[in-house]
């Protein structure tokens, strides 16, 4: 039996960020992205804090793009991994069952609408994109139709079908033969109404527009197999969908036998202050796409499918790594902590407080054009306040300044992401266990970064 432990070589402990990054550039494809924005090599992580190879500490408000709901290396999560390793359970099972999978499945179902009584689970490949692919295929199989409606600004993954229903055009460049019959529609935006109306009138117009498209026999758009959307767009700039808009989409899809797929990969599991973001509108999807937090930091993706739409035949959608036992263990531990410690209510309260603090900051720093989001999924849109606003009073976005602020945040020891059109939105996705003191550290470091980026405060009126 091998007794050598996997360890970091003592010589490696003295390498710098610069050395590691140079080696990564040599070893890896040009496709790598985060090291270009966040040039560090992580050597230690605990809760909301990470330490790099140069022994600098950072407050992490990215948390694996929302994957690490409990932050880095939560002791109960680590213990769950150790328990599996010493239990004799297999680490790889395809879709064979184990007592652990049984317990995880029962608990996950209990968190779905109606305690999951009308749902069944499908374990897919380990990424959210894998689950999206399965959901699209299933919708086509159930309905016998081939088209899909998606929304501008939506993000659903980078595999072929998932990319086809994703709004971002950049990764689609020079990729021919995307999945056919994908119809994009405008998604409501709290700050930049796509119809140029804004406010409640804009939401009502968008709601009518969707309703009319489906019901109009001259719309030119064939009845789709499914509508896929995020109840809060994440990568698209942290845009929460208005409840009345979501409710109307649910009603229309039900009336026409169209499956409604809710992508909860980033917003699910208490991130928005409720178990799922769609709960803010009081609706029930036909298919729920889950990944990121559901695996407790390890790769796992699952569909929640209304049983009446479970049209799969055995083996018609498979995946070698759909039985990740370690991820089920860490996922079960994470889901139990979120539920038993009532983290959703904590997150909802913290989110409202933090948005209030950022609104106060906005009064002194008008480059903050808009603050939005739900729970601990918050977006800060950076604008050019000295240029002319549009007819809705919205200033032009400033992607260059947003990038500079992100860089200055990093230099100040704060990690956050950007998103939205032209990267103008600074995005917060911290651990859901972040405390008040750490949120105040964020606010201090963020203001430091604004000043370091050359942004000068004004006197509030």
Coordinates of C-alpha atoms in Angstrom, one line a residue:
X1 CA 0.0 0.0 0.0
X2 CA 1.3 3.5 -0.8
X3 CA 1.9 5.6 2.2
X4 CA 3.3 8.8 0.7
X5 CA 0.9 11.7 1.1
X6 CA 0.2 14.3 -1.5
X7 CA 1.9 17.4 -0.3
X8 CA 3.3 20.7 -1.5
X9 CA 7.0 20.4 -2.0
X10 CA 8.9 22.6 0.5
X11 CA 10.7 24.2 -2.3
X12 CA 7.4 25.3 -3.9
X13 CA 6.4 27.1 -0.7
X14 CA 9.0 29.8 -1.5
X15 CA 7.9 30.4 -5.1
X16 CA 6.3 33.8 -5.8
X17 CA 3.0 34.6 -7.5
X18 CA 5.0 35.8 -10.5
X19 CA 6.8 32.4 -10.8
X20 CA 3.6 30.4 -10.6
X21 CA 1.8 32.6 -13.1
X22 CA 4.7 32.4 -15.5
X23 CA 4.6 28.6 -15.3
X24 CA 0.8 28.6 -15.7
X25 CA 1.2 30.6 -18.8
X26 CA 3.7 28.0 -20.1
X27 CA 1.6 25.0 -19.2
X28 CA -2.0 26.2 -20.0
X29 CA -3.9 27.3 -23.0
X30 CA -4.7 30.9 -23.9
X31 CA -8.3 30.2 -22.8
X32 CA -7.4 30.7 -19.1
X33 CA -9.2 33.9 -17.9
X34 CA -9.2 34.5 -14.1
X35 CA -5.3 34.6 -13.8
X36 CA -5.3 37.6 -16.2
X37 CA -7.6 39.6 -13.9
X38 CA -6.6 38.2 -10.6
X39 CA -2.8 37.5 -10.9
X40 CA -2.2 35.4 -7.8
X41 CA -1.3 31.8 -6.8
X42 CA -3.5 30.7 -3.8
X43 CA -1.7 28.9 -1.1
X44 CA -4.2 29.0 1.7
X45 CA -8.0 29.6 2.1
X46 CA -10.3 29.9 5.1
X47 CA -13.8 31.2 5.1
X48 CA -13.9 34.4 3.1
X49 CA -10.1 34.8 3.2
X50 CA -7.4 33.6 0.9
X51 CA -3.6 33.9 1.0
X52 CA -1.3 34.0 -2.0
X53 CA 2.2 32.8 -2.6
X54 CA 3.5 36.3 -1.6
X55 CA 1.7 35.9 1.8
X56 CA -0.8 38.6 0.9
X57 CA -4.4 38.2 2.3
X58 CA -7.5 38.9 0.3
X59 CA -11.2 39.1 1.1
X60 CA -12.8 36.8 -1.4
X61 CA -16.1 38.1 -2.8
X62 CA -16.1 35.7 -5.7
X63 CA -16.2 32.4 -3.9
X64 CA -15.8 30.2 -6.9
X65 CA -18.4 32.3 -8.8
X66 CA -20.9 31.5 -6.1
X67 CA -19.9 27.8 -5.8
X68 CA -18.5 28.1 -2.2
X69 CA -21.8 28.9 -0.4
X70 CA -20.1 28.3 3.0
X71 CA -16.8 29.8 2.0
X72 CA -13.4 28.1 1.8
X73 CA -12.6 24.9 3.7
X74 CA -15.6 24.9 6.1
X75 CA -14.7 22.4 8.8
X76 CA -17.9 20.4 8.4
X77 CA -17.4 20.2 4.7
X78 CA -13.8 19.0 5.1
X79 CA -15.1 16.5 7.7
X80 CA -17.7 15.1 5.2
X81 CA -14.9 14.5 2.7
X82 CA -12.8 12.7 5.3
X83 CA -15.8 10.6 6.4
X84 CA -16.4 9.4 2.8
X85 CA -12.7 8.6 2.3
X86 CA -12.5 6.5 5.5
X87 CA -16.0 4.9 5.0
X88 CA -15.1 2.4 2.3
X89 CA -17.7 3.9 -0.1
X90 CA -16.6 4.1 -3.7
X91 CA -15.6 7.4 -5.1
X92 CA -17.0 6.7 -8.5
X93 CA -20.4 5.0 -9.1
X94 CA -21.8 6.1 -12.5
X95 CA -25.5 6.2 -11.6
X96 CA -25.4 3.3 -9.2
X97 CA -26.8 4.0 -5.8
X98 CA -25.2 4.2 -2.4
X99 CA -26.7 5.1 1.1
X100 CA -25.0 8.5 0.7
X101 CA -26.7 9.1 -2.7
X102 CA -30.0 8.0 -1.2
X103 CA -29.7 10.5 1.7
X104 CA -28.5 13.3 -0.5
X105 CA -31.4 12.8 -3.0
X106 CA -34.0 12.7 -0.3
X107 CA -32.7 15.9 1.3
X108 CA -32.3 17.8 -2.0
X109 CA -35.8 16.9 -3.1
X110 CA -37.2 18.2 0.2
X111 CA -35.9 21.7 -0.7
X112 CA -37.7 21.8 -4.1
X113 CA -41.2 23.3 -4.4
X114 CA -43.8 21.3 -2.5
X115 CA -41.0 19.5 -0.7
X116 CA -40.2 17.8 -4.1
X117 CA -43.3 15.6 -4.1
X118 CA -43.9 16.4 -7.8
X119 CA -40.3 16.2 -8.8
X120 CA -37.6 13.6 -9.5
X121 CA -33.9 14.2 -9.9
X122 CA -31.5 13.6 -12.8
X123 CA -27.8 13.5 -12.1
X124 CA -26.0 14.8 -15.2
X125 CA -22.3 15.5 -15.9
X126 CA -20.6 17.6 -13.3
X127 CA -21.1 21.1 -14.7
X128 CA -24.1 23.4 -15.0
X129 CA -23.7 23.4 -18.7
X130 CA -24.1 19.6 -18.7
X131 CA -27.4 20.0 -16.9
X132 CA -28.6 22.7 -19.3
X133 CA -27.8 20.4 -22.2
X134 CA -29.9 17.6 -20.6
X135 CA -32.8 20.0 -19.9
X136 CA -32.9 21.2 -23.5
X137 CA -32.9 17.7 -24.9
X138 CA -35.6 16.6 -22.5
X139 CA -37.8 19.5 -23.4
X140 CA -37.6 18.6 -27.0
X141 CA -38.2 15.0 -26.3
X142 CA -41.3 15.7 -24.2
X143 CA -42.9 18.2 -26.6
X144 CA -41.8 16.9 -29.9
X145 CA -40.8 20.5 -30.8
X146 CA -37.4 21.8 -31.7
X147 CA -37.2 25.5 -30.9
X148 CA -36.1 27.2 -27.6
X149 CA -36.8 30.7 -26.3
X150 CA -34.0 32.3 -24.3
X151 CA -33.2 35.9 -23.2
X152 CA -30.7 38.5 -24.0
X153 CA -28.1 38.8 -21.2
X154 CA -28.7 35.2 -20.1
X155 CA -25.8 32.8 -19.4
X156 CA -26.2 29.1 -19.5
X157 CA -22.8 27.6 -20.2
X158 CA -20.2 27.1 -22.8
X159 CA -21.1 23.7 -24.4
X160 CA -22.8 23.7 -27.7
X161 CA -26.4 23.9 -26.8
X162 CA -25.8 25.9 -23.7
X163 CA -23.8 28.4 -25.6
X164 CA -26.5 28.6 -28.2
X165 CA -29.0 29.9 -25.6
X166 CA -26.5 32.2 -23.9
X167 CA -26.7 35.9 -24.7
X168 CA -23.0 36.8 -24.7
X169 CA -21.8 37.1 -28.3
X170 CA -18.1 37.0 -27.7
X171 CA -17.6 33.2 -27.2
X172 CA -19.8 32.5 -30.2
X173 CA -17.4 34.3 -32.6
X174 CA -16.1 31.9 -35.3
X175 CA -18.2 29.1 -33.9
X176 CA -20.4 27.9 -36.8
X177 CA -23.6 25.9 -36.7
X178 CA -24.9 26.9 -33.3
X179 CA -28.0 25.0 -32.2
X180 CA -30.8 26.1 -34.6
X181 CA -34.1 27.6 -33.7
X182 CA -33.1 29.6 -30.7
X183 CA -35.2 32.8 -30.4
X184 CA -33.9 35.5 -28.1
X185 CA -36.2 37.9 -26.4
X186 CA -35.5 41.0 -24.3
X187 CA -35.0 40.5 -20.5
X188 CA -36.1 43.3 -18.1
X189 CA -33.4 45.5 -16.8
X190 CA -33.8 47.7 -13.7
X191 CA -31.5 50.4 -15.0
X192 CA -31.4 50.0 -18.8
X193 CA -34.8 49.0 -20.1
X194 CA -34.3 47.2 -23.4
X195 CA -37.4 48.8 -24.8
X196 CA -36.3 52.3 -23.8
X197 CA -39.3 52.8 -21.5
X198 CA -38.1 52.0 -18.0
X199 CA -39.9 51.5 -14.7
X200 CA -43.2 49.6 -14.3
X201 CA -44.3 50.6 -17.8
X202 CA -41.2 48.9 -19.3
X203 CA -41.9 45.7 -17.3
X204 CA -45.6 45.7 -18.4
X205 CA -44.5 46.2 -22.1
X206 CA -42.0 43.4 -21.9
X207 CA -44.6 41.1 -20.3
X208 CA -47.1 41.9 -23.0
X209 CA -44.4 41.4 -25.7
X210 CA -43.7 37.9 -24.5
X211 CA -47.4 37.0 -24.2
X212 CA -48.1 38.4 -27.7
X213 CA -45.2 36.6 -29.3
X214 CA -46.5 33.2 -28.1
X215 CA -50.2 33.9 -28.9
X216 CA -49.8 35.7 -32.2
X217 CA -50.3 33.3 -35.1
X218 CA -48.4 35.7 -37.3
X219 CA -45.4 36.1 -35.0
X220 CA -43.2 34.0 -37.3
X221 CA -41.9 32.1 -34.3
X222 CA -42.9 28.5 -34.0
X223 CA -44.2 27.3 -30.6
X224 CA -41.1 26.3 -28.6
X225 CA -40.3 23.2 -26.7
X226 CA -39.1 25.3 -23.7
X227 CA -38.3 28.7 -22.3
X228 CA -35.0 28.9 -20.4
X229 CA -34.1 31.8 -18.2
X230 CA -32.4 32.9 -14.9
X231 CA -34.6 34.5 -12.3
X232 CA -31.6 36.7 -11.6
X233 CA -29.2 37.0 -14.4
X234 CA -25.7 36.7 -13.0
X235 CA -23.0 37.0 -15.7
X236 CA -25.4 39.3 -17.6
X237 CA -25.0 42.0 -14.9
X238 CA -27.0 40.9 -11.8
X239 CA -30.5 41.6 -13.2
X240 CA -33.4 40.3 -11.0
X241 CA -36.5 39.5 -13.0
X242 CA -39.6 41.3 -11.9
X243 CA -42.1 39.0 -10.2
X244 CA -45.1 39.9 -12.5
X245 CA -43.0 39.2 -15.6
X246 CA -41.9 35.8 -14.3
X247 CA -45.5 35.0 -13.3
X248 CA -46.8 35.8 -16.7
X249 CA -44.2 33.7 -18.4
X250 CA -45.1 30.8 -16.2
X251 CA -48.8 31.3 -17.0
X252 CA -48.3 31.5 -20.7
X253 CA -46.0 28.5 -20.9
X254 CA -48.4 26.4 -18.9
X255 CA -51.3 27.4 -21.2
X256 CA -49.3 26.4 -24.3
X257 CA -47.6 23.2 -23.0
X258 CA -44.2 24.9 -23.1
X259 CA -41.7 23.7 -20.5
X260 CA -40.2 26.4 -18.3
X261 CA -36.6 25.7 -17.4
X262 CA -35.2 27.8 -14.6
X263 CA -31.4 28.0 -14.5
X264 CA -30.6 28.3 -10.8
X265 CA -26.9 27.3 -11.2
X266 CA -25.6 30.6 -9.7
X267 CA -28.7 32.0 -7.9
X268 CA -29.8 28.8 -6.1
X269 CA -29.5 27.7 -2.5
X270 CA -30.1 30.8 -0.5
X271 CA -27.9 33.1 -2.6
X272 CA -30.8 35.5 -3.2
X273 CA -32.3 35.3 0.3
X274 CA -34.6 32.4 -0.7
X275 CA -33.8 28.7 -1.4
X276 CA -34.2 29.5 -5.1
X277 CA -34.4 32.8 -6.9
X278 CA -37.7 31.9 -8.7
X279 CA -39.4 31.7 -5.3
X280 CA -39.4 35.5 -5.1
X281 CA -42.2 35.2 -7.8
X282 CA -44.0 32.3 -6.2
X283 CA -43.8 30.1 -9.3
X284 CA -42.9 26.4 -9.9
X285 CA -40.7 25.6 -12.9
X286 CA -41.0 22.4 -14.9
X287 CA -37.2 21.8 -14.8
X288 CA -34.8 23.3 -12.3
X289 CA -31.1 23.4 -13.3
X290 CA -28.8 23.1 -10.2
X291 CA -25.0 23.1 -9.9
X292 CA -22.3 25.2 -8.1
X293 CA -23.5 25.3 -4.4
X294 CA -25.4 22.0 -4.7
X295 CA -22.1 20.2 -4.7
X296 CA -20.7 22.0 -1.7
X297 CA -17.6 23.2 -3.6
X298 CA -17.1 20.0 -5.6
X299 CA -18.4 19.2 -9.1
X300 CA -22.0 18.2 -9.3
X301 CA -25.0 19.1 -11.4
X302 CA -28.6 18.0 -11.0
X303 CA -31.9 18.6 -12.7
X304 CA -35.2 18.7 -10.7
X305 CA -37.8 17.5 -13.2
X306 CA -41.6 17.5 -12.8
X307 CA -42.4 13.8 -12.8
X308 CA -45.0 14.2 -15.6
X309 CA -42.1 15.4 -17.9
X310 CA -39.7 12.6 -17.1
X311 CA -39.8 11.2 -20.6
X312 CA -36.3 9.7 -20.7
X313 CA -35.7 6.1 -21.6
X314 CA -32.9 4.3 -19.7
X315 CA -29.5 5.5 -20.9
X316 CA -30.8 8.2 -23.2
X317 CA -28.7 10.8 -21.4
X318 CA -25.7 9.6 -19.5
X319 CA -22.4 11.0 -18.0
X320 CA -19.5 9.2 -16.5
X321 CA -19.1 11.5 -13.6
X322 CA -22.7 11.8 -12.5
X323 CA -22.2 9.8 -9.4
X324 CA -19.6 12.0 -7.6
X325 CA -19.9 10.6 -4.0
X326 CA -17.5 13.2 -2.5
X327 CA -19.7 16.0 -4.0
X328 CA -22.8 14.4 -2.7
X329 CA -21.3 14.4 0.8
X330 CA -20.1 18.0 0.7
X331 CA -23.4 19.0 -1.0
X332 CA -25.5 17.3 1.7
X333 CA -23.5 19.0 4.5
X334 CA -23.8 22.4 2.8
X335 CA -27.5 22.1 2.1
X336 CA -28.1 21.0 5.7
X337 CA -26.2 24.0 7.2
X338 CA -28.0 26.4 4.9
X339 CA -31.4 25.1 5.9
X340 CA -30.8 24.3 9.6
X341 CA -29.1 27.6 10.3
X342 CA -31.7 29.6 8.4
X343 CA -29.1 31.2 6.2
X344 CA -31.6 32.4 3.7
X345 CA -33.1 35.0 6.1
X346 CA -29.6 36.1 7.2
X347 CA -28.6 36.6 3.6
X348 CA -31.8 38.5 2.7
X349 CA -31.2 40.9 5.6
X350 CA -27.5 41.3 4.8
X351 CA -28.2 42.0 1.2
X352 CA -30.7 44.8 2.0
X353 CA -28.2 46.3 4.5
X354 CA -25.3 46.1 2.0
X355 CA -27.4 47.6 -0.9
X356 CA -28.3 50.5 1.5
X357 CA -24.6 51.1 2.3
X358 CA -23.7 51.0 -1.3
X359 CA -26.5 53.5 -2.1
X360 CA -25.0 55.8 0.5
X361 CA -21.6 55.4 -1.2
X362 CA -23.3 56.1 -4.6
X363 CA -24.3 59.6 -3.3
X364 CA -20.6 60.5 -2.9
X365 CA -19.3 58.5 -5.9
X366 CA -21.7 59.1 -8.9
X367 CA -19.6 56.7 -11.0
X368 CA -21.8 54.2 -9.2
X369 CA -24.7 54.4 -11.6
X370 CA -26.9 51.7 -10.1
X371 CA -26.9 49.1 -7.3
X372 CA -29.1 46.1 -7.6
X373 CA -29.5 42.4 -6.8
X374 CA -31.0 40.1 -4.2
X375 CA -29.4 38.7 -1.1
X376 CA -25.7 38.3 -1.5
X377 CA -25.9 38.5 -5.3
X378 CA -25.3 42.2 -5.9
X379 CA -24.2 44.2 -8.9
X380 CA -22.7 47.7 -8.9
X381 CA -22.9 49.3 -12.4
X382 CA -20.1 51.8 -13.2
X383 CA -21.0 54.7 -15.4
X384 CA -19.7 58.0 -16.9
X385 CA -21.6 60.6 -14.9
X386 CA -20.1 63.6 -16.7
X387 CA -21.5 62.5 -20.0
X388 CA -25.1 63.1 -21.1
X389 CA -27.6 60.6 -19.9
X390 CA -30.1 58.9 -22.2
X391 CA -33.8 59.8 -22.2
X392 CA -34.4 57.4 -19.2
X393 CA -31.7 59.2 -17.2
X394 CA -29.1 56.4 -17.5
X395 CA -25.5 57.4 -18.0
X396 CA -23.2 55.6 -20.4
X397 CA -21.5 52.5 -18.9
X398 CA -17.8 52.7 -18.2
X399 CA -16.1 49.4 -18.8
X400 CA -12.6 50.8 -18.6
X401 CA -13.2 52.3 -15.2
X402 CA -14.9 49.2 -14.0
X403 CA -11.8 47.1 -15.0
X404 CA -9.5 49.6 -13.3
X405 CA -11.6 49.5 -10.1
X406 CA -11.5 45.7 -10.1
X407 CA -7.7 46.0 -10.4
X408 CA -7.5 48.4 -7.6
X409 CA -9.8 46.2 -5.5
X410 CA -7.3 43.4 -6.1
X411 CA -4.4 45.6 -5.1
X412 CA -6.3 46.5 -1.9
X413 CA -6.9 42.9 -1.0
X414 CA -10.4 42.5 -2.4
X415 CA -11.4 39.9 -5.0
X416 CA -14.6 40.5 -7.0
X417 CA -15.8 39.8 -10.6
X418 CA -17.2 41.9 -13.4
X419 CA -20.1 41.2 -15.7
X420 CA -22.8 42.8 -17.8
X421 CA -22.5 44.5 -21.1
X422 CA -18.9 45.5 -21.7
X423 CA -18.1 44.4 -18.2
X424 CA -19.5 47.6 -16.6
X425 CA -20.9 45.8 -13.5
X426 CA -18.8 44.8 -10.5
X427 CA -20.4 41.7 -9.0
X428 CA -20.4 40.4 -5.4
X429 CA -20.8 36.7 -4.7
X430 CA -19.3 36.2 -1.3
X431 CA -19.7 33.2 1.0
X432 CA -23.2 33.2 2.5
X433 CA -21.6 32.9 5.9
X434 CA -19.8 36.3 5.6
X435 CA -20.3 38.4 8.7
X436 CA -21.0 42.1 9.4
X437 CA -17.4 42.8 10.2
X438 CA -16.3 41.3 6.9
X439 CA -18.9 43.2 5.0
X440 CA -17.6 46.4 6.5
X441 CA -14.1 45.3 5.4
X442 CA -15.5 45.0 1.9
X443 CA -16.9 48.5 2.0
X444 CA -13.7 50.0 3.3
X445 CA -11.6 48.2 0.6
X446 CA -14.0 49.1 -2.1
X447 CA -13.9 52.8 -1.3
X448 CA -10.1 52.6 -1.2
X449 CA -10.2 51.1 -4.7
X450 CA -12.5 53.9 -5.9
X451 CA -10.0 56.5 -4.7
X452 CA -7.0 54.6 -6.0
X453 CA -8.7 54.5 -9.4
X454 CA -8.8 58.2 -9.4
X455 CA -12.5 58.6 -8.6
X456 CA -13.1 61.6 -6.4
X457 CA -16.0 61.9 -4.0
X458 CA -18.5 64.7 -4.3
X459 CA -20.5 66.3 -1.5
X460 CA -24.0 64.7 -1.2
X461 CA -26.8 67.0 -2.0

